[in-house]
Short mmCIF file of C-alpha atoms in Angstrom, two decimals:
data_model
loop_
_atom_site.label_atom_id
_atom_site.label_comp_id
_atom_site.label_asym_id
_atom_site.label_seq_id
_atom_site.Cartn_x
_atom_site.Cartn_y
_atom_site.Cartn_z
CA MET T 12 0.00 0.00 0.00
CA ARG T 13 1.26 3.49 -0.87
CA LEU T 14 1.36 5.74 2.15
CA PRO T 15 2.43 9.36 2.46
CA VAL T 16 5.88 10.03 3.92
CA PRO T 17 6.21 13.17 6.06
CA LEU T 18 8.37 15.68 4.20
CA ASP T 19 10.93 15.88 6.99
CA ARG T 20 11.52 12.13 6.57
CA ALA T 21 11.64 12.17 2.76
CA TYR T 22 15.46 12.24 2.70
CA ARG T 23 15.45 8.75 4.16
CA LEU T 24 14.00 7.40 0.93
CA LEU T 25 17.31 8.28 -0.78
CA ASN T 26 19.78 8.23 2.11
CA HIS T 27 21.07 4.74 1.35
CA GLY T 28 22.07 5.69 -2.18
CA PRO T 29 19.66 3.85 -4.49
CA THR T 30 19.53 4.27 -8.24
CA VAL T 31 16.32 6.10 -9.17
CA LEU T 32 13.99 6.77 -12.08
CA ILE T 33 13.38 10.40 -13.01
CA GLY T 34 9.92 11.17 -14.40
CA SER T 35 9.12 14.33 -16.34
CA ALA T 36 6.28 15.82 -18.34
CA ALA T 37 5.60 19.03 -20.30
CA GLY T 38 3.47 20.12 -23.24
CA GLY T 39 1.72 16.78 -23.57
CA ARG T 40 4.98 14.80 -23.67
CA ARG T 41 6.43 12.72 -20.87
CA ASN T 42 9.57 10.72 -20.17
CA VAL T 43 11.40 8.52 -17.68
CA MET T 44 15.13 7.89 -17.31
CA ALA T 45 17.40 6.15 -14.83
CA ALA T 46 19.79 8.16 -12.65
CA ALA T 47 22.47 6.78 -10.35
CA TRP T 48 23.52 10.27 -9.30
CA CYS T 49 20.75 11.51 -7.06
CA MET T 50 20.99 12.24 -3.33
CA PRO T 51 19.56 14.37 -0.55
CA LEU T 52 20.88 17.91 -0.14
CA ASP T 53 18.91 19.08 2.90
CA PHE T 54 16.47 17.76 5.46
CA ASP T 55 13.86 20.43 6.02
CA PRO T 56 12.74 21.80 3.69
CA PRO T 57 13.77 18.61 1.94
CA ARG T 58 15.92 19.16 -1.10
CA VAL T 59 17.58 16.72 -3.45
CA LEU T 60 20.33 16.84 -6.06
CA VAL T 61 20.21 15.04 -9.37
CA VAL T 62 22.59 15.08 -12.34
CA ILE T 63 20.72 15.26 -15.67
CA ASP T 64 22.79 15.36 -18.85
CA SER T 65 22.07 18.31 -21.12
CA ALA T 66 21.48 16.03 -24.13
CA THR T 67 18.53 14.22 -22.54
CA PHE T 68 14.86 14.65 -23.34
CA THR T 69 14.24 14.55 -19.58
CA ARG T 70 16.29 17.72 -19.27
CA GLU T 71 14.13 19.44 -21.87
CA LEU T 72 10.92 18.46 -20.09
CA MET T 73 12.30 19.42 -16.66
CA GLU T 74 13.35 22.82 -17.92
CA ALA T 75 9.95 23.38 -19.55
CA SER T 76 7.90 22.31 -16.53
CA GLY T 77 10.14 23.12 -13.55
CA GLU T 78 9.15 19.79 -12.07
CA PHE T 79 10.24 16.17 -11.90
CA SER T 80 9.47 12.98 -10.04
CA ILE T 81 11.77 10.45 -8.43
CA SER T 82 10.63 6.82 -8.27
CA VAL T 83 12.83 4.28 -6.45
CA PRO T 84 12.83 1.00 -8.40
CA THR T 85 13.22 -2.52 -7.05
CA CYS T 86 15.27 -5.57 -7.98
CA ALA T 87 12.20 -6.82 -9.83
CA GLN T 88 12.47 -3.71 -12.01
CA ARG T 89 16.12 -4.09 -12.97
CA GLU T 90 15.41 -4.68 -16.64
CA LEU T 91 13.05 -1.71 -16.80
CA THR T 92 15.70 0.44 -15.08
CA VAL T 93 18.34 -0.59 -17.61
CA ALA T 94 15.93 -0.12 -20.52
CA VAL T 95 14.91 3.44 -19.62
CA GLY T 96 18.54 4.33 -18.97
CA GLY T 97 19.79 3.26 -22.38
CA ASP T 98 17.31 4.87 -24.70
CA SER T 99 16.05 8.38 -25.46
CA GLY T 100 12.39 9.25 -25.09
CA ARG T 101 12.60 12.05 -27.62
CA GLU T 102 11.56 9.91 -30.60
CA HIS T 103 9.06 7.61 -28.92
CA ASP T 104 7.13 7.28 -25.69
CA LYS T 105 9.06 4.90 -23.43
CA PHE T 106 5.97 4.21 -21.35
CA GLU T 107 4.16 2.74 -24.35
CA ALA T 108 7.22 1.05 -25.83
CA LEU T 109 8.08 -0.68 -22.55
CA SER T 110 4.56 -1.02 -21.10
CA ILE T 111 5.47 1.06 -18.05
CA ALA T 112 2.49 1.79 -15.84
CA THR T 113 2.33 5.10 -14.00
CA PHE T 114 0.14 6.95 -11.58
CA ALA T 115 -0.46 10.63 -11.03
CA GLY T 116 1.41 12.61 -8.42
CA GLU T 117 -0.29 14.85 -5.91
CA GLN T 118 1.74 17.98 -6.52
CA VAL T 119 3.48 17.67 -9.88
CA ARG T 120 2.48 16.49 -13.35
CA ALA T 121 5.55 14.31 -13.85
CA PRO T 122 4.45 10.64 -13.82
CA LEU T 123 5.26 8.31 -10.92
CA ILE T 124 6.29 4.77 -11.84
CA ASP T 125 4.14 1.84 -10.74
CA GLY T 126 5.83 -1.02 -8.94
CA CYS T 127 8.52 1.16 -7.38
CA VAL T 128 8.74 1.39 -3.57
CA ALA T 129 9.17 5.13 -3.01
CA TRP T 130 8.20 8.30 -4.83
CA LEU T 131 9.26 11.91 -4.37
CA GLU T 132 7.64 14.80 -6.21
CA CYS T 133 9.97 17.72 -6.78
CA ARG T 134 9.95 21.30 -7.98
CA VAL T 135 13.14 22.57 -9.54
CA ILE T 136 14.86 25.35 -7.61
CA PRO T 137 16.35 27.23 -10.55
CA GLU T 138 20.12 27.59 -10.39
CA PRO T 139 21.39 28.28 -13.92
CA HIS T 140 25.05 28.00 -12.92
CA ASN T 141 24.68 24.48 -11.56
CA GLU T 142 22.41 23.42 -14.40
CA ASN T 143 24.57 24.79 -17.19
CA ARG T 144 28.01 24.08 -15.81
CA HIS T 145 27.46 20.82 -13.95
CA ASP T 146 24.18 19.38 -15.32
CA LEU T 147 23.17 19.54 -11.66
CA PHE T 148 19.58 20.19 -10.59
CA ILE T 149 18.25 21.00 -7.15
CA GLY T 150 14.70 19.93 -6.38
CA GLU T 151 12.52 20.77 -3.43
CA VAL T 152 10.50 17.74 -2.38
CA VAL T 153 6.84 18.75 -2.23
CA ALA T 154 5.28 15.32 -1.71
CA ALA T 155 6.57 11.84 -0.88
CA GLN T 156 5.09 8.36 -0.67
CA ALA T 157 6.41 4.87 -0.02
CA ASP T 158 5.28 1.26 -0.21
CA SER T 159 4.35 0.30 3.34
CA ARG T 160 5.60 -3.26 2.78
CA VAL T 161 9.18 -1.97 2.93
CA PHE T 162 9.01 1.58 4.35
CA SER T 163 6.96 2.75 7.32
CA SER T 164 7.35 4.97 10.37
CA GLY T 165 10.06 6.85 8.54
CA ARG T 166 12.22 3.78 8.05
CA TRP T 167 13.10 1.15 5.44
CA HIS T 168 12.67 -2.42 6.63
CA PHE T 169 13.48 -4.86 3.86
CA ASP T 170 14.04 -7.75 6.27
CA GLY T 171 11.10 -10.09 6.13
CA ALA T 172 9.78 -8.62 2.86
CA ASP T 173 10.11 -10.18 -0.58
CA ALA T 174 13.75 -9.78 -1.68
CA ALA T 175 12.47 -8.62 -5.08
CA LEU T 176 11.30 -5.42 -3.32
CA ARG T 177 14.82 -4.39 -2.35
CA THR T 178 16.18 -1.31 -4.04
CA LEU T 179 19.04 -1.13 -6.58
CA HIS T 180 22.51 0.42 -6.50
CA HIS T 181 24.16 0.83 -9.88
CA VAL T 182 27.61 -0.64 -10.45
CA ALA T 183 28.04 -0.20 -14.21
CA GLY T 184 26.52 -1.37 -17.49
CA GLY T 185 23.28 -2.89 -16.26
CA THR T 186 24.75 -4.55 -13.18
CA PHE T 187 23.47 -3.47 -9.78
CA PHE T 188 23.81 -4.41 -6.16
CA ALA T 189 20.65 -5.08 -4.23
CA THR T 190 20.28 -3.25 -0.95
CA GLY T 191 21.71 -5.71 1.57
CA ASP T 192 20.99 -6.65 5.13
CA VAL T 193 20.84 -4.35 8.12
CA VAL T 194 24.14 -3.71 9.87
CA GLY T 195 23.95 -2.27 13.38
CA ASN T 196 21.05 -1.35 15.57
CA ASP T 197 18.96 1.73 15.93
CA ARG T 198 20.15 4.12 18.56
CA MET J 26 46.37 -4.94 -1.38
CA ARG J 27 45.80 -1.29 -2.29
CA LEU J 28 46.00 -0.69 -5.99
CA PRO J 29 45.60 2.52 -7.97
CA VAL J 30 42.27 3.06 -9.74
CA PRO J 31 42.45 4.88 -13.10
CA LEU J 32 40.86 8.31 -12.69
CA ASP J 33 38.26 7.66 -15.38
CA ARG J 34 37.00 4.72 -13.32
CA ALA J 35 37.07 6.52 -9.95
CA TYR J 36 33.34 7.32 -10.11
CA ARG J 37 32.62 3.61 -9.79
CA LEU J 38 33.96 3.66 -6.25
CA LEU J 39 30.95 5.83 -5.30
CA ASN J 40 28.39 4.90 -7.94
CA HIS J 41 26.50 2.46 -5.72
CA GLY J 42 25.87 5.10 -3.06
CA PRO J 43 27.98 4.11 -0.06
CA THR J 44 28.37 6.17 3.07
CA VAL J 45 31.88 7.59 3.21
CA LEU J 46 34.44 9.08 5.57
CA ILE J 47 35.75 12.55 4.77
CA GLY J 48 39.34 13.22 5.81
CA SER J 49 40.80 16.70 6.10
CA ALA J 50 43.97 18.40 7.32
CA ALA J 51 45.31 21.95 7.62
CA GLY J 52 47.75 23.86 9.82
CA GLY J 53 48.87 20.78 11.73
CA ARG J 54 45.29 19.72 12.57
CA ARG J 55 43.35 16.88 10.99
CA ASN J 56 39.87 15.41 11.13
CA VAL J 57 37.56 12.71 9.86
CA MET J 58 33.76 12.68 9.66
CA ALA J 59 31.09 10.44 8.15
CA ALA J 60 29.01 11.62 5.19
CA ALA J 61 26.03 9.86 3.65
CA TRP J 62 25.61 12.61 1.07
CA CYS J 63 28.44 12.14 -1.36
CA MET J 64 28.17 11.11 -5.02
CA PRO J 65 29.84 11.42 -8.40
CA LEU J 66 29.19 14.55 -10.45
CA ASP J 67 31.20 13.82 -13.58
CA PHE J 68 33.25 11.04 -15.14
CA ASP J 69 36.27 12.62 -16.74
CA PRO J 70 37.73 14.67 -15.26
CA PRO J 71 36.20 12.89 -12.29
CA ARG J 72 34.32 15.17 -9.94
CA VAL J 73 32.36 14.43 -6.81
CA LEU J 74 29.79 16.24 -4.67
CA VAL J 75 29.73 16.17 -0.90
CA VAL J 76 27.53 18.01 1.61
CA ILE J 77 29.56 19.36 4.56
CA ASP J 78 27.69 21.29 7.24
CA SER J 79 29.04 24.76 7.94
CA ALA J 80 29.34 24.05 11.67
CA THR J 81 31.83 21.20 11.24
CA PHE J 82 35.55 21.25 11.91
CA THR J 83 35.96 19.33 8.66
CA ARG J 84 34.53 22.33 6.83
CA GLU J 85 37.08 24.62 8.46
CA LEU J 86 39.98 22.34 7.45
CA MET J 87 38.64 21.86 3.92
CA GLU J 88 38.30 25.60 3.43
CA ALA J 89 41.80 26.20 4.77
CA SER J 90 43.48 23.50 2.67
CA GLY J 91 41.31 23.26 -0.44
CA GLU J 92 41.59 19.49 -0.18
CA PHE J 93 39.84 16.47 1.27
CA SER J 94 39.93 12.70 1.11
CA ILE J 95 37.12 10.19 0.75
CA SER J 96 37.56 6.75 2.33
CA VAL J 97 34.86 4.11 1.78
CA PRO J 98 34.34 2.16 5.03
CA THR J 99 33.25 -1.44 5.42
CA CYS J 100 30.72 -3.28 7.54
CA ALA J 101 33.59 -4.09 9.92
CA GLN J 102 33.99 -0.33 10.41
CA ARG J 103 30.39 0.46 11.26
CA GLU J 104 31.13 1.51 14.83
CA LEU J 105 34.01 3.72 13.70
CA THR J 106 31.73 5.27 11.07
CA VAL J 107 29.06 6.03 13.67
CA ALA J 108 31.64 7.35 16.15
CA VAL J 109 33.26 9.83 13.76
CA GLY J 110 29.83 10.98 12.62
CA GLY J 111 28.57 11.83 16.08
CA ASP J 112 31.40 13.84 17.51
CA SER J 113 33.32 17.00 16.64
CA GLY J 114 37.07 16.90 16.07
CA ARG J 115 37.48 20.55 17.02
CA GLU J 116 38.26 19.87 20.70
CA HIS J 117 40.19 16.64 20.37
CA ASP J 118 41.90 14.51 17.73
CA LYS J 119 39.44 11.76 16.73
CA PHE J 120 42.26 9.62 15.35
CA GLU J 121 43.91 9.38 18.76
CA ALA J 122 40.66 9.18 20.70
CA LEU J 123 39.34 6.34 18.55
CA SER J 124 42.66 4.71 17.58
CA ILE J 125 42.02 5.28 13.89
CA ALA J 126 44.98 4.35 11.72
CA THR J 127 45.66 6.35 8.57
CA PHE J 128 48.04 6.45 5.68
CA ALA J 129 49.29 9.28 3.52
CA GLY J 130 47.70 10.16 0.23
CA GLU J 131 49.65 10.62 -2.96
CA GLN J 132 48.28 14.00 -3.94
CA VAL J 133 46.65 15.60 -0.89
CA ARG J 134 47.58 15.98 2.76
CA ALA J 135 44.19 14.88 4.06
CA PRO J 136 44.59 11.48 5.76
CA LEU J 137 43.24 8.27 4.24
CA ILE J 138 41.62 5.80 6.63
CA ASP J 139 43.14 2.37 7.10
CA GLY J 140 40.85 -0.64 6.74
CA CYS J 141 38.56 1.04 4.23
CA VAL J 142 38.20 -0.47 0.74
CA ALA J 143 38.44 2.60 -1.50
CA TRP J 144 40.06 6.01 -1.29
CA LEU J 145 39.67 9.14 -3.40
CA GLU J 146 41.88 12.19 -3.03
CA CYS J 147 40.16 15.42 -3.96
CA ARG J 148 40.90 19.07 -4.54
CA VAL J 149 38.07 21.49 -3.89
CA ILE J 150 36.82 23.32 -6.96
CA PRO J 151 35.84 26.59 -5.27
CA GLU J 152 32.19 27.52 -5.75
CA PRO J 153 31.24 29.98 -3.00
CA HIS J 154 27.55 29.97 -3.91
CA ASN J 155 27.20 26.21 -3.51
CA GLU J 156 29.35 26.15 -0.38
CA ASN J 157 27.62 29.04 1.36
CA ARG J 158 24.05 28.44 0.30
CA HIS J 159 23.89 24.63 0.16
CA ASP J 160 26.91 23.42 2.20
CA LEU J 161 27.77 21.69 -1.08
CA PHE J 162 31.36 21.10 -2.16
CA ILE J 163 32.66 19.97 -5.52
CA GLY J 164 35.91 18.04 -5.55
CA GLU J 165 38.08 16.99 -8.45
CA VAL J 166 39.44 13.52 -7.89
CA VAL J 167 43.22 13.64 -8.33
CA ALA J 168 44.10 10.13 -7.14
CA ALA J 169 42.15 6.96 -6.34
CA GLN J 170 42.95 3.57 -4.87
CA ALA J 171 40.98 0.48 -3.90
CA ASP J 172 41.44 -2.76 -2.02
CA SER J 173 42.02 -5.41 -4.68
CA ARG J 174 40.15 -8.00 -2.61
CA VAL J 175 36.86 -6.29 -3.50
CA PHE J 176 37.62 -3.90 -6.38
CA SER J 177 39.72 -4.62 -9.45
CA SER J 178 39.62 -4.04 -13.20
CA GLY J 179 37.38 -1.05 -12.56
CA ARG J 180 34.70 -3.10 -10.83
CA TRP J 181 33.48 -4.01 -7.35
CA HIS J 182 33.21 -7.75 -6.72
CA PHE J 183 32.07 -8.44 -3.18
CA ASP J 184 30.88 -11.95 -4.02
CA GLY J 185 33.34 -14.46 -2.69
CA ALA J 186 35.06 -11.93 -0.41
CA ASP J 187 34.60 -11.64 3.36
CA ALA J 188 31.15 -10.12 3.98
CA ALA J 189 32.76 -7.77 6.50
CA LEU J 190 34.43 -6.02 3.54
CA ARG J 191 31.11 -4.93 2.04
CA THR J 192 30.42 -1.22 2.07
CA LEU J 193 27.77 0.63 4.11
CA HIS J 194 24.65 2.58 3.16
CA HIS J 195 23.25 4.78 5.90
CA VAL J 196 19.63 4.43 6.94
CA ALA J 197 19.47 6.62 10.05
CA GLY J 198 20.92 6.83 13.55
CA GLY J 199 23.73 4.32 13.32
CA THR J 200 21.84 1.75 11.27
CA PHE J 201 23.12 0.88 7.83
CA PHE J 202 22.46 -1.53 5.03
CA ALA J 203 25.36 -3.58 3.78
CA THR J 204 25.91 -3.56 0.04
CA GLY J 205 23.93 -6.59 -1.14
CA ASP J 206 24.31 -9.18 -3.82
CA VAL J 207 24.75 -8.58 -7.52
CA VAL J 208 21.53 -8.22 -9.53
CA GLY J 209 21.84 -8.63 -13.29
CA ASN J 210 24.77 -9.37 -15.51
CA ASP J 211 27.35 -7.21 -17.21
CA ARG J 212 26.48 -6.19 -20.70
#
């Protein structure tokens, strides 16, 4: 079940360094791409960083709309994650080509990806220097949700859940690590 | 055995999103802190991003020296990682207090942490706006090494190695995930 995540806990959805899917939409077009380079920047208000190459269609849609979504994919979605990372959405709609189901966000028009385990809706905080020089975007998180099977009370808990629901960490070329077991106890 | 990592492969040491230790040194003082928010920014020349709070002693040393080191700790170093993340080095030397062994870098004076499995030496690319507004630093990687037991030929390979050598991904409050098993094959 998808449940809202309080905004001051949204950073925890990305804190462990998963590879993510970036959703975007503008002018009747939409896109999704994979990004290994995405992390929190601040807790409250929650902000995130993501590197988006200037040649991508995602970049064009993000710049047109000032919005994007982050969906956190699972091991079961490895092939989808590789597929949307190796292909441009400029010439065709990846959602149709790859039968990717989506649902609507609460605050932004960028699509959220079905079957993922966490979702963050973001508004771009415009910083032309970072965007132009570093392909670096800053987003303010304006809504967040997570799959209660693996995230609740502000915390991931993959132990005891289906291993296919664990998140992905990109190594290179379509190979990932799954998120592993818990090390250490809460303090 | 520590082996050099070619600079154009250095991003792979951080690509999977591990929590890292930031080393710094200036004016005869030195420090180490934990950072969950550190990721690659560019491949070649390799650049990294790291968020360093303005109140930290690390920040002071980084600003004075224009350098820092990144060491990637293992599951065996969880307690060390928690300890250096929860304490300031301004009043006492964490290395002595916690018996942390170091070795010298090749390009920077910031200490590298013994027992870790990857090390990146970085020079700060000064960007006052990012530093002052976002506590965000950009470093150019000028040297990189890794422990050949778990990283070689430009690739992590934790399978078959001691599980204690796996890297850490911070959840919250001293709890981490270990880097998990490989999902998918090289292409």
